[in-house]
mmCIF file with all atom_site columns, C-alpha atoms in Angstrom:
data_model
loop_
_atom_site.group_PDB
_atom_site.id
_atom_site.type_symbol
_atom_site.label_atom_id
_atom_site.label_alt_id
_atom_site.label_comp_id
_atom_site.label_asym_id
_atom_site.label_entity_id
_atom_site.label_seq_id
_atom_site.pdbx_PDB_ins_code
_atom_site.Cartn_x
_atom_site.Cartn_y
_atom_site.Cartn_z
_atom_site.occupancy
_atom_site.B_iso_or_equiv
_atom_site.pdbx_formal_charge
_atom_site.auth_seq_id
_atom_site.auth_comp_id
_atom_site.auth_asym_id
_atom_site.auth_atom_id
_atom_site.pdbx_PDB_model_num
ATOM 1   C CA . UNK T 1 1   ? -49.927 -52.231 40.942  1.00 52.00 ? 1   UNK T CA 1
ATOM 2   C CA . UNK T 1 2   ? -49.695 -48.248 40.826  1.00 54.00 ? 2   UNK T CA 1
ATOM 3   C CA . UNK T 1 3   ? -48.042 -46.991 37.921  1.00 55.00 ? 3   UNK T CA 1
ATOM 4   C CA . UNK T 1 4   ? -45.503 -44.366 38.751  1.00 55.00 ? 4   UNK T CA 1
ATOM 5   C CA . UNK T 1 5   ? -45.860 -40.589 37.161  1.00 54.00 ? 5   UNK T CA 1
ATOM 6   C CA . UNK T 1 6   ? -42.031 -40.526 36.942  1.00 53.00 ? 6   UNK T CA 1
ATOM 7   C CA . UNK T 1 7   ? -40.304 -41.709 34.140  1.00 52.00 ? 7   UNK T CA 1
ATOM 8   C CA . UNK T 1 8   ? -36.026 -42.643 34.300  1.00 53.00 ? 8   UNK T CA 1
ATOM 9   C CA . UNK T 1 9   ? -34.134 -41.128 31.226  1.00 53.00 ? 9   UNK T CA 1
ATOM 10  C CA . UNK T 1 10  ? -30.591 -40.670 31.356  1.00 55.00 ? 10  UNK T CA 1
ATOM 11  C CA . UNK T 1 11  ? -30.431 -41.105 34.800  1.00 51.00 ? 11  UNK T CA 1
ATOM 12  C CA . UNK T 1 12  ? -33.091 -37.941 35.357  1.00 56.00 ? 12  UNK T CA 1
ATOM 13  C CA . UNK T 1 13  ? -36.234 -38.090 36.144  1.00 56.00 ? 13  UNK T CA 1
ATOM 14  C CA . UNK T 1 14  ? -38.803 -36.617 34.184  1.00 54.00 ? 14  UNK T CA 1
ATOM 15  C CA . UNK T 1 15  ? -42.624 -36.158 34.762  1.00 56.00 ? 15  UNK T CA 1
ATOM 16  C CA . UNK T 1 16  ? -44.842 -37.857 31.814  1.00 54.00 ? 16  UNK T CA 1
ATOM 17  C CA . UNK T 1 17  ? -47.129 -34.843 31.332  1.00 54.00 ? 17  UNK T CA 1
ATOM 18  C CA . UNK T 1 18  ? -44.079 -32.802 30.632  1.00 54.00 ? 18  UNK T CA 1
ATOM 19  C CA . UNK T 1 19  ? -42.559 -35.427 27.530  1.00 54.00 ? 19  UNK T CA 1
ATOM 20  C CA . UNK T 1 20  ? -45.157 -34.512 25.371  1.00 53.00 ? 20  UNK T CA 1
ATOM 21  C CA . UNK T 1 21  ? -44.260 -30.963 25.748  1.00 54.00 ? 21  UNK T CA 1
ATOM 22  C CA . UNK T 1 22  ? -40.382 -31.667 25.407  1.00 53.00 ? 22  UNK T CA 1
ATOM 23  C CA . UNK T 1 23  ? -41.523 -33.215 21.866  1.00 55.00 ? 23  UNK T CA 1
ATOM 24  C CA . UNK T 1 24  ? -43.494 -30.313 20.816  1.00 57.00 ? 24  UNK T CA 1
ATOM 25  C CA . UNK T 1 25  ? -41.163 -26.649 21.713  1.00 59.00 ? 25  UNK T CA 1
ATOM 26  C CA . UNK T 1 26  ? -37.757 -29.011 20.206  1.00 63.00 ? 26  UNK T CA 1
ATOM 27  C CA . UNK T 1 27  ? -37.449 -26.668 16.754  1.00 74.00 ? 27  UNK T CA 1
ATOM 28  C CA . UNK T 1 28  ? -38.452 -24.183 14.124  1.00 80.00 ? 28  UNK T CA 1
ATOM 29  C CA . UNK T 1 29  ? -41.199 -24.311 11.920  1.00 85.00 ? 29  UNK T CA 1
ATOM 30  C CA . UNK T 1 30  ? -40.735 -23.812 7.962   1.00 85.00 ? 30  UNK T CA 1
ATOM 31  C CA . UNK T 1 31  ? -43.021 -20.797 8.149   1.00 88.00 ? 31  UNK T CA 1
ATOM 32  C CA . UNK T 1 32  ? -40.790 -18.646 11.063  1.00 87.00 ? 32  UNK T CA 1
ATOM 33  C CA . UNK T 1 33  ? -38.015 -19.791 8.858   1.00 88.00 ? 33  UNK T CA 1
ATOM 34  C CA . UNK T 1 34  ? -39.445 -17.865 5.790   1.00 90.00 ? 34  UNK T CA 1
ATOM 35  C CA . UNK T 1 35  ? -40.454 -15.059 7.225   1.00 89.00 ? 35  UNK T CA 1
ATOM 36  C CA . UNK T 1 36  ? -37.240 -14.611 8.899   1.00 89.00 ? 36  UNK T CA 1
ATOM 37  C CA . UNK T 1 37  ? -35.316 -15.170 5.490   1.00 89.00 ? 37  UNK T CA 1
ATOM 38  C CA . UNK T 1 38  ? -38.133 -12.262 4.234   1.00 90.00 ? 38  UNK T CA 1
ATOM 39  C CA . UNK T 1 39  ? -37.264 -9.629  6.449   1.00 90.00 ? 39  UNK T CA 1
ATOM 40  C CA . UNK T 1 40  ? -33.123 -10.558 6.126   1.00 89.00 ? 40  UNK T CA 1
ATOM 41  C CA . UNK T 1 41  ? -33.829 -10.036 1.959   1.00 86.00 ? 41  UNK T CA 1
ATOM 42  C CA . UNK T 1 42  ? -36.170 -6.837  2.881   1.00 87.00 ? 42  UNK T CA 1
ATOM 43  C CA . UNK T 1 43  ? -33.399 -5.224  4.813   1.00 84.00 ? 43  UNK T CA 1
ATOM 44  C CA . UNK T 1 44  ? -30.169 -6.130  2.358   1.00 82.00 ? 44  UNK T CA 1
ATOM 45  C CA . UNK T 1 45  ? -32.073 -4.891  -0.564  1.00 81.00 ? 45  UNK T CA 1
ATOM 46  C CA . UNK T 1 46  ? -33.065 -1.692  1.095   1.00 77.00 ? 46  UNK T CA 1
ATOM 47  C CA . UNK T 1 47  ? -30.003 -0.672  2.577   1.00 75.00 ? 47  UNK T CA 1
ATOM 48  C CA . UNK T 1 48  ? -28.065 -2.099  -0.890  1.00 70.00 ? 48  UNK T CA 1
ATOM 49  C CA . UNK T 1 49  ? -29.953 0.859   -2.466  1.00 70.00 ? 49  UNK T CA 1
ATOM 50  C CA . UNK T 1 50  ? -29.130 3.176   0.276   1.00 70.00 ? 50  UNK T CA 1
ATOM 51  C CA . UNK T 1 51  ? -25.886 2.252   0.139   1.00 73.00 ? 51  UNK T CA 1
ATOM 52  C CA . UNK T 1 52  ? -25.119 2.820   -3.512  1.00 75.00 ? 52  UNK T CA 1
ATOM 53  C CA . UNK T 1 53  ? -26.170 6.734   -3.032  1.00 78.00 ? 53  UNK T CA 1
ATOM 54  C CA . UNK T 1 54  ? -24.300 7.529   0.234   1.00 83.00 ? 54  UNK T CA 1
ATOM 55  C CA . UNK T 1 55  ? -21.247 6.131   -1.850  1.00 88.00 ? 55  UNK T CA 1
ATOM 56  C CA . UNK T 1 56  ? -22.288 7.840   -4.745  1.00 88.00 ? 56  UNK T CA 1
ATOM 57  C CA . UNK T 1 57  ? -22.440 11.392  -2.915  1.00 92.00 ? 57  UNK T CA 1
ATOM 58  C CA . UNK T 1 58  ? -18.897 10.306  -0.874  1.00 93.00 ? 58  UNK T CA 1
ATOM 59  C CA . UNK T 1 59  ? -16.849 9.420   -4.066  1.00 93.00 ? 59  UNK T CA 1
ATOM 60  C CA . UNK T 1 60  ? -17.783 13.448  -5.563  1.00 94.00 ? 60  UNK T CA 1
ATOM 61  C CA . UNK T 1 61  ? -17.224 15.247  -1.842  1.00 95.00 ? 61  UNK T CA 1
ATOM 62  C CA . UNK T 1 62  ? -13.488 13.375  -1.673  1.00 95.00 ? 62  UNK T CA 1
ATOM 63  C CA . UNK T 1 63  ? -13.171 14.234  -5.298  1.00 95.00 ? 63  UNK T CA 1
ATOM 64  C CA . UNK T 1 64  ? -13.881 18.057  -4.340  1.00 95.00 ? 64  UNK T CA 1
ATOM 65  C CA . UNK T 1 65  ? -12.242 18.206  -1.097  1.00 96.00 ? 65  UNK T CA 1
ATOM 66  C CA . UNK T 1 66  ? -8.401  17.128  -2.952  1.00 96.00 ? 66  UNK T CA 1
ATOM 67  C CA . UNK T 1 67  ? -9.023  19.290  -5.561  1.00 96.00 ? 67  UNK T CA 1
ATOM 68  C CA . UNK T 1 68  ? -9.562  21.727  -3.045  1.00 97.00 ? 68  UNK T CA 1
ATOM 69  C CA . UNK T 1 69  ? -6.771  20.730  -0.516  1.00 97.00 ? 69  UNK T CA 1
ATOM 70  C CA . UNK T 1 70  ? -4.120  20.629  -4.273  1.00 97.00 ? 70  UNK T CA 1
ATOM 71  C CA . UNK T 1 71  ? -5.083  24.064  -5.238  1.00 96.00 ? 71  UNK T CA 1
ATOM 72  C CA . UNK T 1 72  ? -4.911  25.456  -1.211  1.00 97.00 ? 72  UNK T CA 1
ATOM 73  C CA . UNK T 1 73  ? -1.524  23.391  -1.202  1.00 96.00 ? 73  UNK T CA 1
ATOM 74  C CA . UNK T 1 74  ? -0.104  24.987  -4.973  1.00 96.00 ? 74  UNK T CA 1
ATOM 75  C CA . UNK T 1 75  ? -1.047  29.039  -3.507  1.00 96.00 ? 75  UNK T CA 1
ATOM 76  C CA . UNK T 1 76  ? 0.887   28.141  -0.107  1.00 96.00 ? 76  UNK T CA 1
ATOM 77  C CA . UNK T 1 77  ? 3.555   27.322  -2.286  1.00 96.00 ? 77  UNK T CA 1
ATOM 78  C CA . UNK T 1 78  ? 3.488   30.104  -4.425  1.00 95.00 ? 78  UNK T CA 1
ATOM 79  C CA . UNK T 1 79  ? 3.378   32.265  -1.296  1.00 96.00 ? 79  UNK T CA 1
ATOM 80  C CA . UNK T 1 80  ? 5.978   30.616  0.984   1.00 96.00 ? 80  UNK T CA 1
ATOM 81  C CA . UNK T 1 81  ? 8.684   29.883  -2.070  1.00 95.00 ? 81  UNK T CA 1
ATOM 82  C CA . UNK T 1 82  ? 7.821   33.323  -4.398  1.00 95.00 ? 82  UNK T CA 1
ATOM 83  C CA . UNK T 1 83  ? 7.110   31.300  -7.136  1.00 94.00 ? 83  UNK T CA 1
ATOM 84  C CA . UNK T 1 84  ? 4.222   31.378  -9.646  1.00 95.00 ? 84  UNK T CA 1
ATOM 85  C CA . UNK T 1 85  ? 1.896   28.486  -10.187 1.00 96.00 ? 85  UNK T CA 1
ATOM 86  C CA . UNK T 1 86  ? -0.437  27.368  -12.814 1.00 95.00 ? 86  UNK T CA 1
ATOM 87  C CA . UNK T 1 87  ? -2.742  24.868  -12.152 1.00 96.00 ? 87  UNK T CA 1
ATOM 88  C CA . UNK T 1 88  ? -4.639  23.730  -15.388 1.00 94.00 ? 88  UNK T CA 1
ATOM 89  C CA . UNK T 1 89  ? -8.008  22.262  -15.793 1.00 95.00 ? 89  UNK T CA 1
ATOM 90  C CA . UNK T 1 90  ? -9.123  19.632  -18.186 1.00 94.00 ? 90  UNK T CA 1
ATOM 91  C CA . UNK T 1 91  ? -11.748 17.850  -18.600 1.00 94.00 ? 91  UNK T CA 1
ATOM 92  C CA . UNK T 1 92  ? -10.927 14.727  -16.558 1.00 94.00 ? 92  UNK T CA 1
ATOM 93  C CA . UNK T 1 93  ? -7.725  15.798  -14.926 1.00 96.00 ? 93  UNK T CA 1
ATOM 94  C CA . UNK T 1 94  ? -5.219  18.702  -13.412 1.00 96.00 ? 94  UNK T CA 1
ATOM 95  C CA . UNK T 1 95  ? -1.761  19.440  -12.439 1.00 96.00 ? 95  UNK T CA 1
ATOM 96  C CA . UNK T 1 96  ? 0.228   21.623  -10.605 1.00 95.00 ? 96  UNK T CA 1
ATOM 97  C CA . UNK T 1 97  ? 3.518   23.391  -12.365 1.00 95.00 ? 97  UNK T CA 1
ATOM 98  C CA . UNK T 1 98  ? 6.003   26.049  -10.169 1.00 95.00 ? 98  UNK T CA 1
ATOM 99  C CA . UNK T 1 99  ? 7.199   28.335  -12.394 1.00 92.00 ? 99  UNK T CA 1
ATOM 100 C CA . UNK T 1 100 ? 11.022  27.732  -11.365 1.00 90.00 ? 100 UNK T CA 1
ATOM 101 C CA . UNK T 1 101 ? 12.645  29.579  -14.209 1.00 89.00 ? 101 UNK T CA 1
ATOM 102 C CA . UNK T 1 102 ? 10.501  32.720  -13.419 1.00 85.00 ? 102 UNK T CA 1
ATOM 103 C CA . UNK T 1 103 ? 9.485   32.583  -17.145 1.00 84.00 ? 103 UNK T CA 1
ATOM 104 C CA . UNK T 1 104 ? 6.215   34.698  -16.362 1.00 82.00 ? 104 UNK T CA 1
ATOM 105 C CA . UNK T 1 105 ? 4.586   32.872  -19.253 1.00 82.00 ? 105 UNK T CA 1
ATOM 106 C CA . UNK T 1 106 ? 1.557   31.865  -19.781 1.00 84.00 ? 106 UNK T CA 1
ATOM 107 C CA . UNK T 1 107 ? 1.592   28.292  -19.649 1.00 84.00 ? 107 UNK T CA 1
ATOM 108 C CA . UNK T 1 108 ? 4.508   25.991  -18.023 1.00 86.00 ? 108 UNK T CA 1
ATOM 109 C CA . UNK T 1 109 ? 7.420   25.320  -20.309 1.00 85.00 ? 109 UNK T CA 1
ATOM 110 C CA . UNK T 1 110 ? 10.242  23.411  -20.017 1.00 84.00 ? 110 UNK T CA 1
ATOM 111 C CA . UNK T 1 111 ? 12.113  24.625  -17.104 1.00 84.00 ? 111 UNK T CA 1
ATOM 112 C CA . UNK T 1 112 ? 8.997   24.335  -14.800 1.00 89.00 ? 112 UNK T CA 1
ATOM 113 C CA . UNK T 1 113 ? 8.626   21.421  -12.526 1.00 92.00 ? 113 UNK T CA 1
ATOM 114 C CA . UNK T 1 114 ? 5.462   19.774  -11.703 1.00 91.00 ? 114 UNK T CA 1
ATOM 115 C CA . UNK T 1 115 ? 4.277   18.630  -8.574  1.00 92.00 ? 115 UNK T CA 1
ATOM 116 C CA . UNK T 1 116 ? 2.869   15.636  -9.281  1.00 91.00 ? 116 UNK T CA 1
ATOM 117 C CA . UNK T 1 117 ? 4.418   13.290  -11.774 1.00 92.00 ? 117 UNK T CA 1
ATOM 118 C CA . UNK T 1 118 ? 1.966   12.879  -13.725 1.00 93.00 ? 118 UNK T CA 1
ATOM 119 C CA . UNK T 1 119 ? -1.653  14.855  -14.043 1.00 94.00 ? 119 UNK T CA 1
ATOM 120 C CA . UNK T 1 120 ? -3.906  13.873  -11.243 1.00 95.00 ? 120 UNK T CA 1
ATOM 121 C CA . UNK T 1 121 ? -6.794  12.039  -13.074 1.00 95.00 ? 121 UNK T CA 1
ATOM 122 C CA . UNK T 1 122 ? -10.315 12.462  -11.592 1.00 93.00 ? 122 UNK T CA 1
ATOM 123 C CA . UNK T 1 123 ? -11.507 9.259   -10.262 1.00 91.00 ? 123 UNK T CA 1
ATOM 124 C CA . UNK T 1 124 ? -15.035 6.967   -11.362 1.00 89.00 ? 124 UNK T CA 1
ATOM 125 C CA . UNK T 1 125 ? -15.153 8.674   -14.785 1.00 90.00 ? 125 UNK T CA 1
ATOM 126 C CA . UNK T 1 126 ? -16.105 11.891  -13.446 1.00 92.00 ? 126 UNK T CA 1
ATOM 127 C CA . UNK T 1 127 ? -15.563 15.023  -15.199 1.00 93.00 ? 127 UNK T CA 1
ATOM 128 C CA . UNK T 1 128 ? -14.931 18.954  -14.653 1.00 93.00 ? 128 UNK T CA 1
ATOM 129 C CA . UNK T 1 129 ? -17.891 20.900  -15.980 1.00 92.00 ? 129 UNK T CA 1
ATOM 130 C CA . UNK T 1 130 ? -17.258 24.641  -15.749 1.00 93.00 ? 130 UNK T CA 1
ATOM 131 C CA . UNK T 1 131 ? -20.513 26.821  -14.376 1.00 93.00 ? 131 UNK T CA 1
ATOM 132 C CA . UNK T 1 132 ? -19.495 30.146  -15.025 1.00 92.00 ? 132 UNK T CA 1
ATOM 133 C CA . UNK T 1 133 ? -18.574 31.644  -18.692 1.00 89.00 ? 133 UNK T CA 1
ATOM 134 C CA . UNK T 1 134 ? -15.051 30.327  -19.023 1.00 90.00 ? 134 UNK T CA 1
ATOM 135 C CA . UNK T 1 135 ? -14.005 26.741  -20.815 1.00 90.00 ? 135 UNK T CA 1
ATOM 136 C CA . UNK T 1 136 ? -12.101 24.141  -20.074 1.00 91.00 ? 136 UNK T CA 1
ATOM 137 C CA . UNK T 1 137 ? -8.801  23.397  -20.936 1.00 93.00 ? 137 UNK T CA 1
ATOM 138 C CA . UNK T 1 138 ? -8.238  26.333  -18.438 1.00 93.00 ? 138 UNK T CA 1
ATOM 139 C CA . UNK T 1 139 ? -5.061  27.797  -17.128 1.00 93.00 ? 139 UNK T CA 1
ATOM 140 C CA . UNK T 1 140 ? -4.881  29.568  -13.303 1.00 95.00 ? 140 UNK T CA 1
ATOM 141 C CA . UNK T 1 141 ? -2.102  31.703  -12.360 1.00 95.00 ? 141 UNK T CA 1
ATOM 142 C CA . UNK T 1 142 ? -1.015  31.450  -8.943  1.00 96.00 ? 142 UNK T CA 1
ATOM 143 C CA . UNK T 1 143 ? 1.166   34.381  -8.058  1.00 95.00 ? 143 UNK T CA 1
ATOM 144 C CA . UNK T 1 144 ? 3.601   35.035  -4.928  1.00 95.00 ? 144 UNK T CA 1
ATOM 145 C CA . UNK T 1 145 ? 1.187   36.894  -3.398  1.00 96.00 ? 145 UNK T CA 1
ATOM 146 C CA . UNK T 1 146 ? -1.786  34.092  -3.611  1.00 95.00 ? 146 UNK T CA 1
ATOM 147 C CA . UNK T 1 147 ? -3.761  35.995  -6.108  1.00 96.00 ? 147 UNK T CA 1
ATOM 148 C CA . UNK T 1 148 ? -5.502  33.893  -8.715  1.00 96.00 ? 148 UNK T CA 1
ATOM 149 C CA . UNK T 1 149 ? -5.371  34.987  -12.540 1.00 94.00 ? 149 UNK T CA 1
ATOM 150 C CA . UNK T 1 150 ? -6.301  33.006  -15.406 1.00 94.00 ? 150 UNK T CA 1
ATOM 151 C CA . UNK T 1 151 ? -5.198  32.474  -18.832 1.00 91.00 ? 151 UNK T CA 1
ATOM 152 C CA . UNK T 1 152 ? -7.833  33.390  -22.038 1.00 88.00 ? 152 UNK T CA 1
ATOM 153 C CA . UNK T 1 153 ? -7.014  34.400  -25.634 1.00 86.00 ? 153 UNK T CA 1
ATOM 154 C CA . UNK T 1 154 ? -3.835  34.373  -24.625 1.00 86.00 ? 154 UNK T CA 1
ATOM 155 C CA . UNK T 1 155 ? -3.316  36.891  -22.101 1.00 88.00 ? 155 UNK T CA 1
ATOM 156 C CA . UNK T 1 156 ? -3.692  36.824  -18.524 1.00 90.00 ? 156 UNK T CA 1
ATOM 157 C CA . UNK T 1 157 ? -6.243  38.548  -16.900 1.00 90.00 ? 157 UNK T CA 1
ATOM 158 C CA . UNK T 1 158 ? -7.142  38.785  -13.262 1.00 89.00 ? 158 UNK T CA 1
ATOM 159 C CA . UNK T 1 159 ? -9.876  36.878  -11.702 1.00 90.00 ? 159 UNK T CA 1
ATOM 160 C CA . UNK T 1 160 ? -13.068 40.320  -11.587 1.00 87.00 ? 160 UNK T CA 1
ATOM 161 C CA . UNK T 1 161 ? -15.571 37.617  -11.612 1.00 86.00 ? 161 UNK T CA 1
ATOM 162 C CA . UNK T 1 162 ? -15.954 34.341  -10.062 1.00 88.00 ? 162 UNK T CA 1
ATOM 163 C CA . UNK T 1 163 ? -14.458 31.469  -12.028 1.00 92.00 ? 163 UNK T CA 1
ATOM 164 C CA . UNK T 1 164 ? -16.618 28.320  -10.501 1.00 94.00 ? 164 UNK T CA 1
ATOM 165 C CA . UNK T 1 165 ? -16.208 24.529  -11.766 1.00 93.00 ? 165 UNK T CA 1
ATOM 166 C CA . UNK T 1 166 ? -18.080 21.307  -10.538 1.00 94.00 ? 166 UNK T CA 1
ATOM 167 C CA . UNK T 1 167 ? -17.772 17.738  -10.621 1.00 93.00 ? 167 UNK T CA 1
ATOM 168 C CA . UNK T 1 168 ? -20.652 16.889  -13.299 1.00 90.00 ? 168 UNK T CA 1
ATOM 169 C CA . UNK T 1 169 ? -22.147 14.003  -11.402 1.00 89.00 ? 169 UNK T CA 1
ATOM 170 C CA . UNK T 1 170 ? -26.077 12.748  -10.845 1.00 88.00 ? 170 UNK T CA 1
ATOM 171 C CA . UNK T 1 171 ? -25.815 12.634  -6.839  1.00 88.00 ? 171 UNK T CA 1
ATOM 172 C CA . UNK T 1 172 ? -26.985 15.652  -4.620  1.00 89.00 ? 172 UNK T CA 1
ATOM 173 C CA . UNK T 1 173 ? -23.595 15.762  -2.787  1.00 92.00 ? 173 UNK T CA 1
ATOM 174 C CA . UNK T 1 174 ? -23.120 18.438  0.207   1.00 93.00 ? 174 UNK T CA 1
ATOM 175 C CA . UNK T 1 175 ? -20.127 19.526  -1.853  1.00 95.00 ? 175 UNK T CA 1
ATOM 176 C CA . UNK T 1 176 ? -19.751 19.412  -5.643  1.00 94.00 ? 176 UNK T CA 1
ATOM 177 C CA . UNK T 1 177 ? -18.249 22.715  -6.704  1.00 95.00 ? 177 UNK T CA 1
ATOM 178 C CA . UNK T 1 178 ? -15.355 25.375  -6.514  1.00 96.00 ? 178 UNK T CA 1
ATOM 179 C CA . UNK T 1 179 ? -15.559 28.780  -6.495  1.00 95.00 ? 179 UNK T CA 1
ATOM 180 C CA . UNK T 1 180 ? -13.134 30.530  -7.161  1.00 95.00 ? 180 UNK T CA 1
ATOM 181 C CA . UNK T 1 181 ? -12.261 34.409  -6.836  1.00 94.00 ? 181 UNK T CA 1
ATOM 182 C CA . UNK T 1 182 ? -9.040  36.352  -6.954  1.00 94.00 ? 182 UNK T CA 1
ATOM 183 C CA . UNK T 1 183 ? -7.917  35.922  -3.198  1.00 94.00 ? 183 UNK T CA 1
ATOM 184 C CA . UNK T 1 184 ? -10.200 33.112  -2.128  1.00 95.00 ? 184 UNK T CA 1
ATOM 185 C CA . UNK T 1 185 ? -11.019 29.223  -3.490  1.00 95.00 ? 185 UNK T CA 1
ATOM 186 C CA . UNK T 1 186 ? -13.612 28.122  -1.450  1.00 96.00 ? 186 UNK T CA 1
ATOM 187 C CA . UNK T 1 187 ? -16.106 24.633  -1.927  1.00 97.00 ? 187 UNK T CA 1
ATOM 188 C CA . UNK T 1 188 ? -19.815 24.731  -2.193  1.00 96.00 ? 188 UNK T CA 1
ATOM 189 C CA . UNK T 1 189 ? -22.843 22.641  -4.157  1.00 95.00 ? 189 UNK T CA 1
ATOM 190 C CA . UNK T 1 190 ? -24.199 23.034  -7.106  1.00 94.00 ? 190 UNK T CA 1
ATOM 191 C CA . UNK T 1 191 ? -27.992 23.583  -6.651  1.00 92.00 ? 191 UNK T CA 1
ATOM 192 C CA . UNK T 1 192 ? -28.556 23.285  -10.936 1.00 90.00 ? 192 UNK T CA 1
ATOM 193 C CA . UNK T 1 193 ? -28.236 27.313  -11.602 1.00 90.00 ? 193 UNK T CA 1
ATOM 194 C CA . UNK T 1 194 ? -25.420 28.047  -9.640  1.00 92.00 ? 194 UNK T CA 1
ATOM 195 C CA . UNK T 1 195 ? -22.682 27.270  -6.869  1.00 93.00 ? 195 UNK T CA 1
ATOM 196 C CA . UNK T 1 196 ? -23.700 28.264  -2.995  1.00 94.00 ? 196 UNK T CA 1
ATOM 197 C CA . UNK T 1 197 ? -20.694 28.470  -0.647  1.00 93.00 ? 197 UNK T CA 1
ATOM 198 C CA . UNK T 1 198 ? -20.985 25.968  1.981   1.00 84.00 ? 198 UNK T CA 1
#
């Protein structure tokens, strides 16, 4: 009696020469496994690294850009509401005062309000490192016109020379630094001698 080439399973008819192959193509070898795993590790390691700079070089930009926006936002007040403004550096922080008493000081006192409650603290334990000759603590004048002075030795003085800070940080962000003259603040990076405008 012929054998038949056809064998029943599950109601479906299979050919014989084709079970052997069914066995055979039915997973994944250890090997494709491992170097699939490999590349997975390759890529998540090199992107971690990535990663940690672009967020790095993000953290001092926003840093830069409110600083920039506050001090913008303190001469539109001085302008639009003919009050003065100082705006005072540290090391690690600044704030905002309106002159409201129209003391003409030099420094707030205690009819001035502030802004912000509190002094805005610069975040990830970066600090203000000044670039040009003045130091930090350092008092700016904002008057009713928008013109920028600044407090040393005790007198004011007008800004003749640029007055530039930075965000001391070891990233190469696109913005790190503020320049700032008598009728313009403006952003730029710090290329390790001095602030270009961007």
């Amino acid at each position: 009696m012929k054998r038949s080439n056809l064998v029943s399973c599950n109601d479906k008819h299979i050919k014989r020469s084709n079970i052997a192959n069914i066995e055979k193509d039915d997973g994944v070898t250890l090997t494709e496994v491992m170097v699939v795993v490999s590349i997975i590790a390759i890529l998540v390691i090199a992107f971690g690294f990535s990663y940690q700079g672009w967020m790095g070089k993000y953290r001092v930009e926003s840093q830069i850009k409110q600083i920039y926006a506050d001090l913008m936002d303190a001469r539109s007040r001085a302008v639009t509401r003919n009050h003065r403004y100082f705006v005072s550096l540290d090391t690690n922080n600044y704030q905002a005062t309106e002159d409201t008493n129209d003391s003409l000081g030099i420094a707030p006192d205690a009819g001035d309000d502030t802004i912000w409650d509190s002094a805005k603290t610069l975040e990830y334990g970066y600090q203000f490192t000044m670039v040009s000759a003045e130091t930090l603590p350092l008092t700016l004048i904002i008057d009713t016109r928008g013109l920028l002075s600044y407090v040393s030795g005790g007198n004011i003085l007008p800004v003749t020379t640029q007055i530039v800070t930075r965000i001391d940080s070891t990233y190469e962000p696109d913005y790190d630094c503020l320049l700032l003259d008598r009728s313009r603040i403006r952003m730029g990076q710090y290329n390790g001698t001095i602030c270009e405008e961007k």
